[in-house]
XYZ file of C-alpha atoms in Angstrom:
449
model
C 43.331 -26.194 71.671
C 43.652 -25.612 68.372
C 46.412 -23.562 66.796
C 43.905 -22.527 63.965
C 40.227 -20.573 64.217
C 37.758 -22.616 62.089
C 34.571 -20.101 61.833
C 32.053 -21.620 59.884
C 29.469 -19.590 60.919
C 28.742 -18.252 57.373
C 27.742 -21.800 56.217
C 24.848 -22.379 58.453
C 21.843 -20.999 55.942
C 23.157 -23.345 53.312
C 23.727 -26.264 56.084
C 20.633 -27.578 58.381
C 20.942 -28.117 61.473
C 20.323 -31.758 61.083
C 23.663 -32.247 58.403
C 26.781 -32.368 60.505
C 25.508 -34.670 63.223
C 24.343 -36.895 60.910
C 27.732 -36.956 58.875
C 29.172 -38.106 61.827
C 28.949 -42.186 61.362
C 30.490 -41.166 57.798
C 33.466 -39.871 59.355
C 33.970 -42.346 61.604
C 34.389 -44.811 58.780
C 36.591 -42.519 57.463
C 39.090 -42.064 59.650
C 38.632 -45.671 60.367
C 39.782 -46.037 56.708
C 42.574 -43.512 57.035
C 43.997 -44.198 60.295
C 43.674 -48.400 60.403
C 44.475 -48.751 56.699
C 41.763 -50.096 55.850
C 40.810 -47.737 53.114
C 42.137 -47.554 49.298
C 45.682 -46.164 48.969
C 46.679 -47.207 52.711
C 50.373 -47.514 51.259
C 50.748 -43.612 51.020
C 49.432 -42.816 54.206
C 53.203 -41.440 55.634
C 52.867 -37.982 56.343
C 49.966 -38.886 58.559
C 52.789 -39.701 60.931
C 55.969 -37.914 59.629
C 55.604 -34.955 61.869
C 57.228 -36.724 64.282
C 58.722 -40.140 62.779
C 61.006 -38.780 59.879
C 64.658 -39.790 59.873
C 66.123 -37.370 62.187
C 69.443 -38.254 61.049
C 68.493 -37.029 57.539
C 66.968 -34.230 58.745
C 70.696 -32.852 61.011
C 71.896 -33.565 57.178
C 69.839 -31.565 55.381
C 70.109 -28.595 57.810
C 73.827 -29.358 56.891
C 73.482 -29.256 53.545
C 71.334 -26.340 53.751
C 74.404 -24.076 55.278
C 76.969 -24.831 52.784
C 74.333 -23.753 50.044
C 74.544 -20.635 51.666
C 77.818 -20.591 52.619
C 79.121 -21.175 48.888
C 75.959 -20.076 46.780
C 73.944 -16.549 45.873
C 71.296 -19.082 44.669
C 69.768 -22.079 44.500
C 68.522 -23.617 41.670
C 64.958 -26.333 42.819
C 64.219 -28.199 39.812
C 60.926 -30.296 39.673
C 57.680 -30.092 38.779
C 54.532 -30.839 40.903
C 54.543 -31.728 43.953
C 58.257 -31.282 44.114
C 58.119 -27.803 43.418
C 54.804 -26.298 44.938
C 55.434 -27.060 48.332
C 58.909 -25.338 48.532
C 57.902 -22.338 46.835
C 54.445 -21.796 48.785
C 56.452 -22.334 52.573
C 59.237 -19.405 51.016
C 56.568 -17.489 50.011
C 54.775 -17.226 52.877
C 57.673 -16.922 54.992
C 59.708 -14.466 53.805
C 57.409 -12.197 51.551
C 56.367 -11.654 47.952
C 59.859 -9.883 47.119
C 62.338 -12.131 49.217
C 64.760 -12.881 46.315
C 64.823 -9.275 45.015
C 66.026 -8.217 48.672
C 69.296 -7.151 49.689
C 71.767 -10.017 51.046
C 72.043 -8.583 53.727
C 68.388 -8.089 54.159
C 67.785 -11.947 53.358
C 68.320 -14.933 56.016
C 69.710 -17.401 53.425
C 70.291 -17.574 49.310
C 67.978 -16.275 46.620
C 65.892 -19.741 45.815
C 64.048 -20.371 42.256
C 62.807 -23.092 40.742
C 63.145 -24.279 37.195
C 61.930 -28.095 34.828
C 57.789 -26.944 36.113
C 57.359 -26.284 32.644
C 58.851 -26.482 29.194
C 59.123 -23.051 28.178
C 62.431 -22.078 26.584
C 61.918 -18.173 27.304
C 61.286 -19.160 30.919
C 65.089 -21.157 31.319
C 66.647 -18.150 29.297
C 65.321 -15.606 32.120
C 66.407 -17.209 35.059
C 69.735 -18.349 33.320
C 69.412 -14.373 32.718
C 69.077 -14.044 36.694
C 71.758 -16.566 37.631
C 74.123 -14.524 35.508
C 77.568 -16.112 36.312
C 77.191 -15.864 40.386
C 77.898 -18.876 42.208
C 74.846 -21.616 41.808
C 74.026 -24.805 43.415
C 71.379 -27.280 42.346
C 68.437 -29.289 43.987
C 67.507 -32.143 41.582
C 64.090 -33.473 43.182
C 63.033 -36.686 40.890
C 61.541 -39.537 42.498
C 62.157 -41.504 39.027
C 64.855 -39.489 37.314
C 62.906 -39.383 34.176
C 59.974 -37.083 33.896
C 60.069 -35.190 31.385
C 59.831 -31.384 32.774
C 62.725 -31.728 35.166
C 64.927 -33.704 33.253
C 65.405 -31.579 30.573
C 66.054 -28.606 32.816
C 69.082 -31.112 35.094
C 70.033 -31.759 31.777
C 70.882 -28.088 31.247
C 72.122 -26.472 34.716
C 74.636 -29.541 35.244
C 76.324 -28.919 31.981
C 76.115 -24.951 33.310
C 77.764 -26.100 36.604
C 80.595 -28.875 34.881
C 81.034 -26.103 32.998
C 81.851 -23.346 35.404
C 83.093 -25.512 38.444
C 84.513 -28.406 36.453
C 85.574 -31.695 38.494
C 83.926 -29.595 41.864
C 80.441 -29.810 39.955
C 79.573 -32.526 41.731
C 79.693 -31.020 44.989
C 77.330 -28.949 43.869
C 74.625 -31.560 43.288
C 71.621 -31.984 45.760
C 69.463 -35.237 44.542
C 66.302 -35.086 46.521
C 64.991 -39.357 44.736
C 63.794 -42.770 45.469
C 66.317 -44.704 48.375
C 66.948 -48.259 45.740
C 65.515 -46.968 42.094
C 65.660 -45.175 39.021
C 67.656 -43.065 36.714
C 68.060 -40.053 39.687
C 69.207 -42.487 42.357
C 71.935 -44.477 40.073
C 73.291 -41.151 38.960
C 73.853 -39.811 42.406
C 75.246 -42.799 43.599
C 77.287 -42.707 40.933
C 78.773 -39.288 41.270
C 78.734 -38.800 44.647
C 75.800 -36.422 44.742
C 74.709 -35.337 47.999
C 71.076 -37.126 47.801
C 68.031 -37.299 50.149
C 65.018 -39.755 50.560
C 61.421 -39.236 48.842
C 59.296 -41.491 51.320
C 58.162 -44.407 49.393
C 55.022 -43.813 51.622
C 54.099 -40.016 50.999
C 53.041 -38.946 47.586
C 54.250 -35.893 45.315
C 51.646 -33.160 47.335
C 51.579 -34.849 50.847
C 55.710 -34.282 50.315
C 56.917 -30.512 51.779
C 57.870 -31.835 54.637
C 60.160 -34.858 53.526
C 63.910 -33.165 51.895
C 61.791 -32.679 49.114
C 60.459 -29.348 50.624
C 62.537 -28.800 53.819
C 65.743 -28.444 51.850
C 65.039 -25.454 49.646
C 63.183 -24.007 52.814
C 66.440 -24.898 55.112
C 68.640 -22.872 52.241
C 66.140 -19.900 53.234
C 67.466 -20.072 56.749
C 63.795 -20.889 57.887
C 63.582 -22.913 61.381
C 62.912 -26.551 60.210
C 62.439 -27.485 63.525
C 59.583 -24.945 64.418
C 57.799 -26.504 61.231
C 57.959 -29.569 62.123
C 56.732 -28.842 65.352
C 53.508 -27.096 64.123
C 52.326 -30.405 62.470
C 53.064 -32.315 64.882
C 50.870 -30.204 67.186
C 48.330 -30.628 64.637
C 49.079 -34.316 64.351
C 47.938 -34.447 67.754
C 44.934 -32.003 67.813
C 43.388 -33.724 64.363
C 43.200 -36.909 65.695
C 39.705 -37.743 67.010
C 36.797 -38.210 64.550
C 34.328 -36.199 66.698
C 33.103 -33.623 64.625
C 32.555 -31.141 67.497
C 36.684 -31.328 68.552
C 38.270 -31.811 65.495
C 37.825 -28.805 63.054
C 39.649 -30.101 60.105
C 37.581 -33.381 59.768
C 34.590 -30.555 60.639
C 35.435 -29.067 57.455
C 36.102 -31.517 55.511
C 32.559 -32.904 56.294
C 30.971 -29.374 55.273
C 32.587 -29.107 52.317
C 31.522 -32.283 51.535
C 27.826 -31.348 52.292
C 28.130 -28.642 50.313
C 29.609 -30.440 47.662
C 26.283 -32.656 47.077
C 23.990 -29.579 47.069
C 25.716 -28.641 43.564
C 28.454 -26.430 44.939
C 30.828 -27.902 42.802
C 34.005 -25.085 43.070
C 35.698 -24.064 46.235
C 37.753 -20.721 45.969
C 40.535 -20.850 48.644
C 41.530 -17.121 49.513
C 43.640 -15.186 50.543
C 44.499 -11.362 51.621
C 48.320 -11.190 51.996
C 49.599 -11.397 48.263
C 52.509 -13.930 49.938
C 50.294 -16.721 50.177
C 49.534 -16.963 46.339
C 51.805 -19.834 46.356
C 49.813 -21.557 49.047
C 46.685 -21.598 46.912
C 48.635 -22.942 44.094
C 49.847 -25.547 46.696
C 46.359 -26.227 47.397
C 44.978 -26.514 44.437
C 47.014 -29.323 43.657
C 46.606 -31.119 47.166
C 42.700 -30.732 46.487
C 42.510 -31.574 42.865
C 44.929 -34.820 42.762
C 43.174 -36.090 45.671
C 39.857 -36.231 44.602
C 39.437 -35.141 41.275
C 38.698 -39.035 40.370
C 35.367 -41.572 38.674
C 34.246 -38.255 37.623
C 33.560 -36.736 41.141
C 35.052 -33.823 42.989
C 34.836 -30.206 43.875
C 36.908 -27.970 41.643
C 39.809 -26.455 43.249
C 40.044 -22.425 42.580
C 41.328 -19.636 43.986
C 41.170 -16.144 44.379
C 43.803 -13.431 45.851
C 42.013 -11.163 47.473
C 41.380 -7.584 47.110
C 43.207 -7.795 44.296
C 40.745 -10.118 42.355
C 37.703 -8.668 43.857
C 37.928 -6.028 41.093
C 37.849 -8.878 38.061
C 36.718 -11.866 39.585
C 34.169 -10.159 42.624
C 31.022 -9.682 39.706
C 31.189 -13.237 39.055
C 31.578 -14.486 42.769
C 28.872 -11.925 43.496
C 26.060 -12.840 41.216
C 26.982 -15.493 38.489
C 26.602 -19.451 38.872
C 25.515 -20.124 42.533
C 27.591 -23.448 42.188
C 31.053 -22.122 44.206
C 31.774 -22.126 47.897
C 34.764 -19.955 49.528
C 37.425 -20.591 52.056
C 39.552 -17.967 53.153
C 42.762 -18.477 54.579
C 43.306 -15.425 57.249
C 46.043 -14.221 58.779
C 45.294 -12.619 62.153
C 48.336 -10.678 62.649
C 51.103 -10.155 59.620
C 53.760 -9.285 60.497
C 54.254 -5.773 58.984
C 51.878 -2.749 59.008
C 51.221 0.385 57.690
C 49.235 3.555 58.950
C 47.508 5.571 56.914
C 48.691 9.412 56.768
C 46.592 13.007 56.768
C 46.797 14.336 53.129
C 45.967 18.111 53.227
C 44.102 18.263 49.893
C 42.152 14.922 50.487
C 41.368 14.725 46.702
C 40.972 10.755 47.161
C 38.311 11.295 50.348
C 40.263 8.978 51.707
C 40.807 11.268 55.193
C 38.758 9.429 57.097
C 41.002 6.733 57.481
C 43.603 8.941 58.898
C 45.874 7.334 62.106
C 44.269 3.581 60.958
C 46.285 0.853 59.684
C 46.731 -0.823 56.138
C 45.805 -3.869 58.166
C 42.849 -2.798 60.054
C 41.344 -1.955 56.715
C 42.258 -5.235 55.252
C 40.442 -6.679 58.040
C 37.172 -4.437 57.380
C 37.066 -5.340 53.359
C 37.542 -9.104 54.209
C 34.145 -9.002 56.844
C 32.297 -6.822 54.534
C 33.251 -9.213 51.486
C 31.988 -12.090 53.862
C 28.797 -10.325 54.344
C 28.349 -9.500 50.947
C 29.054 -12.888 49.298
C 26.936 -14.763 51.740
C 23.845 -12.448 50.995
C 24.674 -13.134 47.793
C 24.239 -17.602 48.200
C 27.847 -17.887 48.683
C 28.805 -20.125 51.205
C 31.903 -18.996 52.980
C 34.220 -20.616 55.699
C 37.831 -18.979 57.455
C 40.749 -20.772 58.416
C 42.579 -18.343 60.569
C 46.647 -18.566 62.102
C 47.663 -16.201 64.643
C 50.854 -15.505 61.994
C 53.350 -16.056 59.437
C 55.936 -18.185 60.813
C 57.195 -21.677 60.846
C 54.988 -23.245 62.939
C 52.057 -21.534 61.978
C 52.910 -22.691 58.255
C 53.588 -26.470 59.768
C 50.194 -26.766 61.482
C 48.211 -25.415 58.231
C 49.956 -27.715 56.041
C 48.419 -30.473 58.216
C 44.958 -28.978 58.793
C 44.624 -29.300 54.981
C 46.422 -32.489 54.317
C 44.040 -34.195 56.661
C 40.824 -32.698 55.617
C 41.255 -33.907 52.592
C 42.280 -37.327 52.968
C 39.123 -37.529 54.677
C 37.159 -35.896 52.510
C 38.103 -38.282 49.667
C 37.406 -40.938 51.649
C 34.011 -39.392 52.396
C 33.095 -39.281 48.661
C 34.323 -42.831 47.923
C 37.718 -42.172 45.857
C 41.355 -43.042 46.737
C 42.795 -39.357 47.865
C 46.334 -40.508 47.331
C 46.621 -42.021 43.932
C 46.541 -39.426 41.037
C 45.580 -42.421 37.912
C 44.922 -39.459 35.257
C 47.998 -37.525 35.257
C 49.444 -40.225 33.482
C 47.265 -40.157 30.621
C 48.596 -36.817 28.534
C 52.203 -38.026 28.863
C 51.838 -40.962 27.082
C 50.923 -38.913 24.087
C 53.350 -36.643 24.387
C 55.904 -39.091 24.503
C 54.425 -40.358 21.467
C 54.112 -37.887 19.693
C 57.870 -36.758 20.424
C 58.599 -39.840 18.551
C 59.834 -41.902 22.123
C 61.061 -45.414 21.671
C 57.877 -47.845 22.477
C 55.673 -45.517 21.402
C 55.611 -45.320 17.833
C 52.128 -47.350 17.868
C 50.421 -44.170 19.365
C 52.046 -41.247 17.859
C 50.981 -42.716 14.551
C 47.350 -43.162 15.617
C 47.832 -39.508 17.086
C 49.616 -37.687 14.564
C 46.561 -39.215 11.956
C 43.900 -37.981 14.356
C 45.888 -34.056 14.512
C 45.993 -33.838 10.853
C 42.435 -35.519 9.971
């Protein structure tokens, strides 16, 4: 039985009874492409069996490195961008709450974790350095090549800070997650004796949260990596059938493709718990990079409820009818608060006395689903029982396998991202990088015409 409850009852008025069964043959074909490696991008399917076929010796080293970081550091600076950042940040917020870094040391399971190299903002970097202050810290630099602009700049800065603070011992505080054999970071790690971990060749960045890319930062917070991987492993077993009556991840993929072909071209992933905001950011990269190709693909967006009901709610209710919603709902959040009695009752809320905030939040969810459905918005719900490591691993795999099938259903390669390189070439040329001089002249002319 699936650990996730998938509710598609609020798409029935938008999808006819015959349409899902008629997708079965296409789903069978997509499943064959995925499982047998006959589809495009077959070399990047390592995530499929990753929850069980990972390197156990390296996994043990990750736990040991995390333990060392927790002992000798107050802060871990994680340097990476895209999939080298979003998965770890998402998991840390999911498992530890929105204010993890603000909690006193005795109320945290591990070190504070901050992220650098995910923008080119000097102001952000300055704020991060002020946050760090003179406290003990370590660095986890994550890059397949070691030459990506944003993380490479940040690594230069924090490596210099480590050397100034720790001298010859600085290298013992640098952990490199990179390619096994190639690239600038691999060369530097080998030359300087950084402890290093491998980014698998057959796992793309957006699928990499359950590799050392995500596992070391997550472990530094004291999370249970065994349960995280177990959740993903169980999901891998539960979502192997191509039968749409038995596989909810595939059913979700089929339904979103049916809706897409009817003009629902934007998908809002939504939550009712603020510590799931970064889950939405991780999901957006997973979906956007996997499906946005060849002038096709569902546009992935997000909303955080009930907060955004007071800003985006009007548009969702009555705006252009080209969107559908997927709610990630937590059945049993880790905390609850009872609403107290107020003698004056000036706010008129005494009718809620004795009820819990979680009960109110649930009723808000139910009311929103009904209202948006009546307003012409299809809604699907992916419900997990709790915010445990097991549930997170399971949820990660649900969406990974769903988007792989969804991509093949739409006739694209769900594992490459050719469009990501376009802006980089222009940026390199405008910055005067060797080898891009002619393009730089052309672009400067276009900018100043």
